[in-house]
mmCIF file with all atom_site columns, C-alpha atoms in Angstrom:
data_model
loop_
_atom_site.group_PDB
_atom_site.id
_atom_site.type_symbol
_atom_site.label_atom_id
_atom_site.label_alt_id
_atom_site.label_comp_id
_atom_site.label_asym_id
_atom_site.label_entity_id
_atom_site.label_seq_id
_atom_site.pdbx_PDB_ins_code
_atom_site.Cartn_x
_atom_site.Cartn_y
_atom_site.Cartn_z
_atom_site.occupancy
_atom_site.B_iso_or_equiv
_atom_site.pdbx_formal_charge
_atom_site.auth_seq_id
_atom_site.auth_comp_id
_atom_site.auth_asym_id
_atom_site.auth_atom_id
_atom_site.pdbx_PDB_model_num
ATOM 1   C CA . UNK A 1 1   ? -2.585 15.770 26.892 1.00 47.00 ? 145 UNK A CA 1
ATOM 2   C CA . UNK A 1 2   ? -5.953 16.968 25.637 1.00 53.00 ? 146 UNK A CA 1
ATOM 3   C CA . UNK A 1 3   ? -6.003 15.156 22.277 1.00 64.00 ? 147 UNK A CA 1
ATOM 4   C CA . UNK A 1 4   ? -6.320 11.430 21.803 1.00 75.00 ? 148 UNK A CA 1
ATOM 5   C CA . UNK A 1 5   ? -2.867 9.898  21.468 1.00 85.00 ? 149 UNK A CA 1
ATOM 6   C CA . UNK A 1 6   ? -2.145 7.786  18.400 1.00 92.00 ? 150 UNK A CA 1
ATOM 7   C CA . UNK A 1 7   ? -0.322 4.618  19.417 1.00 94.00 ? 151 UNK A CA 1
ATOM 8   C CA . UNK A 1 8   ? 1.760  4.816  16.240 1.00 96.00 ? 152 UNK A CA 1
ATOM 9   C CA . UNK A 1 9   ? 3.125  8.155  17.463 1.00 97.00 ? 153 UNK A CA 1
ATOM 10  C CA . UNK A 1 10  ? 3.815  6.500  20.831 1.00 96.00 ? 154 UNK A CA 1
ATOM 11  C CA . UNK A 1 11  ? 5.763  3.776  19.010 1.00 97.00 ? 155 UNK A CA 1
ATOM 12  C CA . UNK A 1 12  ? 7.785  6.313  16.991 1.00 97.00 ? 156 UNK A CA 1
ATOM 13  C CA . UNK A 1 13  ? 8.765  8.212  20.122 1.00 98.00 ? 157 UNK A CA 1
ATOM 14  C CA . UNK A 1 14  ? 9.513  5.073  22.162 1.00 98.00 ? 158 UNK A CA 1
ATOM 15  C CA . UNK A 1 15  ? 12.106 3.931  19.617 1.00 97.00 ? 159 UNK A CA 1
ATOM 16  C CA . UNK A 1 16  ? 14.190 7.107  20.071 1.00 98.00 ? 160 UNK A CA 1
ATOM 17  C CA . UNK A 1 17  ? 17.019 7.834  22.514 1.00 98.00 ? 161 UNK A CA 1
ATOM 18  C CA . UNK A 1 18  ? 15.770 9.225  25.838 1.00 98.00 ? 162 UNK A CA 1
ATOM 19  C CA . UNK A 1 19  ? 16.747 12.857 25.105 1.00 98.00 ? 163 UNK A CA 1
ATOM 20  C CA . UNK A 1 20  ? 14.838 12.776 21.798 1.00 98.00 ? 164 UNK A CA 1
ATOM 21  C CA . UNK A 1 21  ? 11.872 11.159 23.517 1.00 98.00 ? 165 UNK A CA 1
ATOM 22  C CA . UNK A 1 22  ? 11.833 14.035 25.998 1.00 98.00 ? 166 UNK A CA 1
ATOM 23  C CA . UNK A 1 23  ? 11.828 16.622 23.204 1.00 98.00 ? 167 UNK A CA 1
ATOM 24  C CA . UNK A 1 24  ? 9.098  14.804 21.267 1.00 98.00 ? 168 UNK A CA 1
ATOM 25  C CA . UNK A 1 25  ? 6.927  14.447 24.371 1.00 97.00 ? 169 UNK A CA 1
ATOM 26  C CA . UNK A 1 26  ? 7.298  18.171 25.050 1.00 98.00 ? 170 UNK A CA 1
ATOM 27  C CA . UNK A 1 27  ? 6.419  19.153 21.476 1.00 98.00 ? 171 UNK A CA 1
ATOM 28  C CA . UNK A 1 28  ? 3.468  16.772 21.514 1.00 97.00 ? 172 UNK A CA 1
ATOM 29  C CA . UNK A 1 29  ? 2.191  18.305 24.753 1.00 97.00 ? 173 UNK A CA 1
ATOM 30  C CA . UNK A 1 30  ? 2.613  21.843 23.424 1.00 98.00 ? 174 UNK A CA 1
ATOM 31  C CA . UNK A 1 31  ? 0.723  21.236 20.188 1.00 97.00 ? 175 UNK A CA 1
ATOM 32  C CA . UNK A 1 32  ? -2.181 19.725 22.149 1.00 96.00 ? 176 UNK A CA 1
ATOM 33  C CA . UNK A 1 33  ? -2.086 22.639 24.598 1.00 97.00 ? 177 UNK A CA 1
ATOM 34  C CA . UNK A 1 34  ? -2.265 25.001 21.636 1.00 97.00 ? 178 UNK A CA 1
ATOM 35  C CA . UNK A 1 35  ? -5.636 23.490 20.746 1.00 97.00 ? 179 UNK A CA 1
ATOM 36  C CA . UNK A 1 36  ? -7.301 20.420 22.265 1.00 95.00 ? 180 UNK A CA 1
ATOM 37  C CA . UNK A 1 37  ? -8.834 19.531 18.877 1.00 96.00 ? 181 UNK A CA 1
ATOM 38  C CA . UNK A 1 38  ? -5.444 18.740 17.320 1.00 97.00 ? 182 UNK A CA 1
ATOM 39  C CA . UNK A 1 39  ? -5.323 15.182 16.017 1.00 96.00 ? 183 UNK A CA 1
ATOM 40  C CA . UNK A 1 40  ? -2.313 12.909 15.676 1.00 97.00 ? 184 UNK A CA 1
ATOM 41  C CA . UNK A 1 41  ? -1.543 10.699 12.717 1.00 96.00 ? 185 UNK A CA 1
ATOM 42  C CA . UNK A 1 42  ? 1.306  9.099  10.813 1.00 97.00 ? 186 UNK A CA 1
ATOM 43  C CA . UNK A 1 43  ? 2.168  10.226 7.297  1.00 95.00 ? 187 UNK A CA 1
ATOM 44  C CA . UNK A 1 44  ? 5.036  9.334  4.978  1.00 88.00 ? 188 UNK A CA 1
ATOM 45  C CA . UNK A 1 45  ? 5.011  5.799  6.390  1.00 89.00 ? 189 UNK A CA 1
ATOM 46  C CA . UNK A 1 46  ? 6.264  6.601  9.904  1.00 92.00 ? 190 UNK A CA 1
ATOM 47  C CA . UNK A 1 47  ? 6.465  10.341 10.566 1.00 96.00 ? 191 UNK A CA 1
ATOM 48  C CA . UNK A 1 48  ? 4.253  11.804 13.331 1.00 98.00 ? 192 UNK A CA 1
ATOM 49  C CA . UNK A 1 49  ? 1.997  14.636 12.155 1.00 97.00 ? 193 UNK A CA 1
ATOM 50  C CA . UNK A 1 50  ? -0.284 16.885 14.156 1.00 97.00 ? 194 UNK A CA 1
ATOM 51  C CA . UNK A 1 51  ? -3.256 18.177 12.193 1.00 96.00 ? 195 UNK A CA 1
ATOM 52  C CA . UNK A 1 52  ? -6.247 20.457 12.595 1.00 96.00 ? 196 UNK A CA 1
ATOM 53  C CA . UNK A 1 53  ? -7.957 21.742 9.456  1.00 94.00 ? 197 UNK A CA 1
ATOM 54  C CA . UNK A 1 54  ? -4.609 21.004 7.766  1.00 94.00 ? 198 UNK A CA 1
ATOM 55  C CA . UNK A 1 55  ? -1.099 20.146 8.851  1.00 95.00 ? 199 UNK A CA 1
ATOM 56  C CA . UNK A 1 56  ? 0.180  21.986 11.916 1.00 97.00 ? 200 UNK A CA 1
ATOM 57  C CA . UNK A 1 57  ? 3.542  20.295 12.423 1.00 97.00 ? 201 UNK A CA 1
ATOM 58  C CA . UNK A 1 58  ? 5.479  17.069 12.067 1.00 97.00 ? 202 UNK A CA 1
ATOM 59  C CA . UNK A 1 59  ? 8.349  15.465 13.969 1.00 98.00 ? 203 UNK A CA 1
ATOM 60  C CA . UNK A 1 60  ? 11.490 13.966 12.515 1.00 97.00 ? 204 UNK A CA 1
ATOM 61  C CA . UNK A 1 61  ? 14.285 12.716 14.746 1.00 97.00 ? 205 UNK A CA 1
ATOM 62  C CA . UNK A 1 62  ? 17.735 12.852 13.176 1.00 96.00 ? 206 UNK A CA 1
ATOM 63  C CA . UNK A 1 63  ? 21.097 11.731 14.502 1.00 96.00 ? 207 UNK A CA 1
ATOM 64  C CA . UNK A 1 64  ? 21.772 14.843 16.578 1.00 97.00 ? 208 UNK A CA 1
ATOM 65  C CA . UNK A 1 65  ? 18.468 16.750 16.819 1.00 98.00 ? 209 UNK A CA 1
ATOM 66  C CA . UNK A 1 66  ? 14.706 16.654 16.378 1.00 98.00 ? 210 UNK A CA 1
ATOM 67  C CA . UNK A 1 67  ? 13.183 18.686 13.572 1.00 97.00 ? 211 UNK A CA 1
ATOM 68  C CA . UNK A 1 68  ? 9.773  20.192 14.146 1.00 98.00 ? 212 UNK A CA 1
ATOM 69  C CA . UNK A 1 69  ? 8.377  20.971 10.701 1.00 96.00 ? 213 UNK A CA 1
ATOM 70  C CA . UNK A 1 70  ? 5.925  23.866 10.782 1.00 96.00 ? 214 UNK A CA 1
ATOM 71  C CA . UNK A 1 71  ? 3.397  23.860 7.943  1.00 93.00 ? 215 UNK A CA 1
ATOM 72  C CA . UNK A 1 72  ? 2.587  27.539 7.664  1.00 90.00 ? 216 UNK A CA 1
ATOM 73  C CA . UNK A 1 73  ? 3.873  28.834 4.357  1.00 85.00 ? 217 UNK A CA 1
ATOM 74  C CA . UNK A 1 74  ? 5.986  31.305 6.300  1.00 87.00 ? 218 UNK A CA 1
ATOM 75  C CA . UNK A 1 75  ? 2.958  33.202 7.605  1.00 88.00 ? 219 UNK A CA 1
ATOM 76  C CA . UNK A 1 76  ? 3.153  32.666 11.353 1.00 89.00 ? 220 UNK A CA 1
ATOM 77  C CA . UNK A 1 77  ? 5.204  35.387 13.023 1.00 89.00 ? 221 UNK A CA 1
ATOM 78  C CA . UNK A 1 78  ? 8.442  34.400 14.760 1.00 93.00 ? 222 UNK A CA 1
ATOM 79  C CA . UNK A 1 79  ? 9.039  37.221 17.256 1.00 93.00 ? 223 UNK A CA 1
ATOM 80  C CA . UNK A 1 80  ? 11.132 34.954 19.498 1.00 95.00 ? 224 UNK A CA 1
ATOM 81  C CA . UNK A 1 81  ? 13.460 33.798 16.707 1.00 95.00 ? 225 UNK A CA 1
ATOM 82  C CA . UNK A 1 82  ? 12.878 30.056 17.118 1.00 96.00 ? 226 UNK A CA 1
ATOM 83  C CA . UNK A 1 83  ? 12.863 29.219 13.387 1.00 96.00 ? 227 UNK A CA 1
ATOM 84  C CA . UNK A 1 84  ? 16.144 27.538 12.461 1.00 95.00 ? 228 UNK A CA 1
ATOM 85  C CA . UNK A 1 85  ? 15.561 26.565 8.831  1.00 94.00 ? 229 UNK A CA 1
ATOM 86  C CA . UNK A 1 86  ? 13.348 26.720 5.800  1.00 91.00 ? 230 UNK A CA 1
ATOM 87  C CA . UNK A 1 87  ? 13.000 30.475 5.705  1.00 86.00 ? 231 UNK A CA 1
ATOM 88  C CA . UNK A 1 88  ? 13.116 30.366 1.901  1.00 84.00 ? 232 UNK A CA 1
ATOM 89  C CA . UNK A 1 89  ? 10.807 27.343 1.715  1.00 85.00 ? 233 UNK A CA 1
ATOM 90  C CA . UNK A 1 90  ? 7.396  28.214 0.313  1.00 81.00 ? 234 UNK A CA 1
ATOM 91  C CA . UNK A 1 91  ? 5.455  25.648 2.349  1.00 86.00 ? 235 UNK A CA 1
ATOM 92  C CA . UNK A 1 92  ? 7.009  25.395 5.780  1.00 90.00 ? 236 UNK A CA 1
ATOM 93  C CA . UNK A 1 93  ? 9.856  26.076 8.154  1.00 95.00 ? 237 UNK A CA 1
ATOM 94  C CA . UNK A 1 94  ? 11.679 24.110 10.799 1.00 96.00 ? 238 UNK A CA 1
ATOM 95  C CA . UNK A 1 95  ? 12.712 24.388 14.404 1.00 97.00 ? 239 UNK A CA 1
ATOM 96  C CA . UNK A 1 96  ? 15.713 22.166 15.153 1.00 97.00 ? 240 UNK A CA 1
ATOM 97  C CA . UNK A 1 97  ? 15.871 21.079 18.791 1.00 98.00 ? 241 UNK A CA 1
ATOM 98  C CA . UNK A 1 98  ? 19.124 19.691 20.195 1.00 98.00 ? 242 UNK A CA 1
ATOM 99  C CA . UNK A 1 99  ? 19.843 17.585 23.269 1.00 97.00 ? 243 UNK A CA 1
ATOM 100 C CA . UNK A 1 100 ? 21.275 20.388 25.364 1.00 94.00 ? 244 UNK A CA 1
ATOM 101 C CA . UNK A 1 101 ? 19.740 23.261 23.455 1.00 94.00 ? 245 UNK A CA 1
ATOM 102 C CA . UNK A 1 102 ? 16.931 25.599 24.414 1.00 94.00 ? 246 UNK A CA 1
ATOM 103 C CA . UNK A 1 103 ? 13.285 24.810 23.827 1.00 96.00 ? 247 UNK A CA 1
ATOM 104 C CA . UNK A 1 104 ? 11.156 27.924 24.237 1.00 97.00 ? 248 UNK A CA 1
ATOM 105 C CA . UNK A 1 105 ? 7.839  26.303 25.125 1.00 98.00 ? 249 UNK A CA 1
ATOM 106 C CA . UNK A 1 106 ? 5.852  29.549 25.113 1.00 97.00 ? 250 UNK A CA 1
ATOM 107 C CA . UNK A 1 107 ? 7.188  30.579 21.701 1.00 97.00 ? 251 UNK A CA 1
ATOM 108 C CA . UNK A 1 108 ? 6.550  27.156 20.136 1.00 97.00 ? 252 UNK A CA 1
ATOM 109 C CA . UNK A 1 109 ? 3.022  26.979 21.591 1.00 98.00 ? 253 UNK A CA 1
ATOM 110 C CA . UNK A 1 110 ? 2.372  30.494 20.253 1.00 97.00 ? 254 UNK A CA 1
ATOM 111 C CA . UNK A 1 111 ? 3.612  29.411 16.808 1.00 96.00 ? 255 UNK A CA 1
ATOM 112 C CA . UNK A 1 112 ? 1.287  26.384 16.870 1.00 97.00 ? 256 UNK A CA 1
ATOM 113 C CA . UNK A 1 113 ? -1.659 28.620 17.793 1.00 97.00 ? 257 UNK A CA 1
ATOM 114 C CA . UNK A 1 114 ? -0.897 30.948 14.881 1.00 95.00 ? 258 UNK A CA 1
ATOM 115 C CA . UNK A 1 115 ? -0.691 28.038 12.425 1.00 96.00 ? 259 UNK A CA 1
ATOM 116 C CA . UNK A 1 116 ? -3.971 26.589 13.727 1.00 96.00 ? 260 UNK A CA 1
ATOM 117 C CA . UNK A 1 117 ? -5.668 29.994 13.393 1.00 95.00 ? 261 UNK A CA 1
ATOM 118 C CA . UNK A 1 118 ? -4.431 30.228 9.798  1.00 94.00 ? 262 UNK A CA 1
ATOM 119 C CA . UNK A 1 119 ? -5.658 26.682 9.108  1.00 95.00 ? 263 UNK A CA 1
ATOM 120 C CA . UNK A 1 120 ? -9.085 27.602 10.446 1.00 95.00 ? 264 UNK A CA 1
ATOM 121 C CA . UNK A 1 121 ? -9.071 30.699 8.227  1.00 90.00 ? 265 UNK A CA 1
ATOM 122 C CA . UNK A 1 122 ? -8.699 28.504 5.147  1.00 90.00 ? 266 UNK A CA 1
ATOM 123 C CA . UNK A 1 123 ? -5.029 27.554 5.284  1.00 86.00 ? 267 UNK A CA 1
ATOM 124 C CA . UNK A 1 124 ? -1.886 29.452 4.423  1.00 85.00 ? 268 UNK A CA 1
ATOM 125 C CA . UNK A 1 125 ? -2.271 28.840 0.667  1.00 86.00 ? 269 UNK A CA 1
ATOM 126 C CA . UNK A 1 126 ? -5.715 30.467 0.617  1.00 88.00 ? 270 UNK A CA 1
ATOM 127 C CA . UNK A 1 127 ? -4.567 33.301 2.880  1.00 86.00 ? 271 UNK A CA 1
ATOM 128 C CA . UNK A 1 128 ? -1.637 34.054 0.546  1.00 85.00 ? 272 UNK A CA 1
ATOM 129 C CA . UNK A 1 129 ? -3.899 33.845 -2.509 1.00 86.00 ? 273 UNK A CA 1
ATOM 130 C CA . UNK A 1 130 ? -6.433 36.256 -0.974 1.00 85.00 ? 274 UNK A CA 1
ATOM 131 C CA . UNK A 1 131 ? -3.615 38.630 -0.013 1.00 82.00 ? 275 UNK A CA 1
ATOM 132 C CA . UNK A 1 132 ? -2.239 38.583 -3.563 1.00 81.00 ? 276 UNK A CA 1
ATOM 133 C CA . UNK A 1 133 ? -5.721 39.468 -4.830 1.00 85.00 ? 277 UNK A CA 1
ATOM 134 C CA . UNK A 1 134 ? -5.911 42.354 -2.380 1.00 80.00 ? 278 UNK A CA 1
ATOM 135 C CA . UNK A 1 135 ? -8.665 40.804 -0.277 1.00 74.00 ? 279 UNK A CA 1
#
């Protein structure tokens, strides 16, 4: 992993069932592969977030899956169809990953790269505002 791990994220992942740990470790690796400058933190008391010039994604383990929240305002393209929820949400979307379900590493890494590029361009809110102004 290129980024510096946050021990609080380690603790969050370690408390999960093995299959959820595996998913979280994979997502964590992919977001750091997307850009080595991604930082880890905890927000909302205990939820792992990955940030670079704004939120990139967050993890939330539920009873039967792990949600990867993508903070992109719906801007990042989804040519591989990995988005599973939040398509009408104005701030972000989700990818739900299940124990025996697929995890398209290339598609998720590509999504992270698109979100990071948008963050570096001023963030999805500014991009949408500029677009609405015809810039």
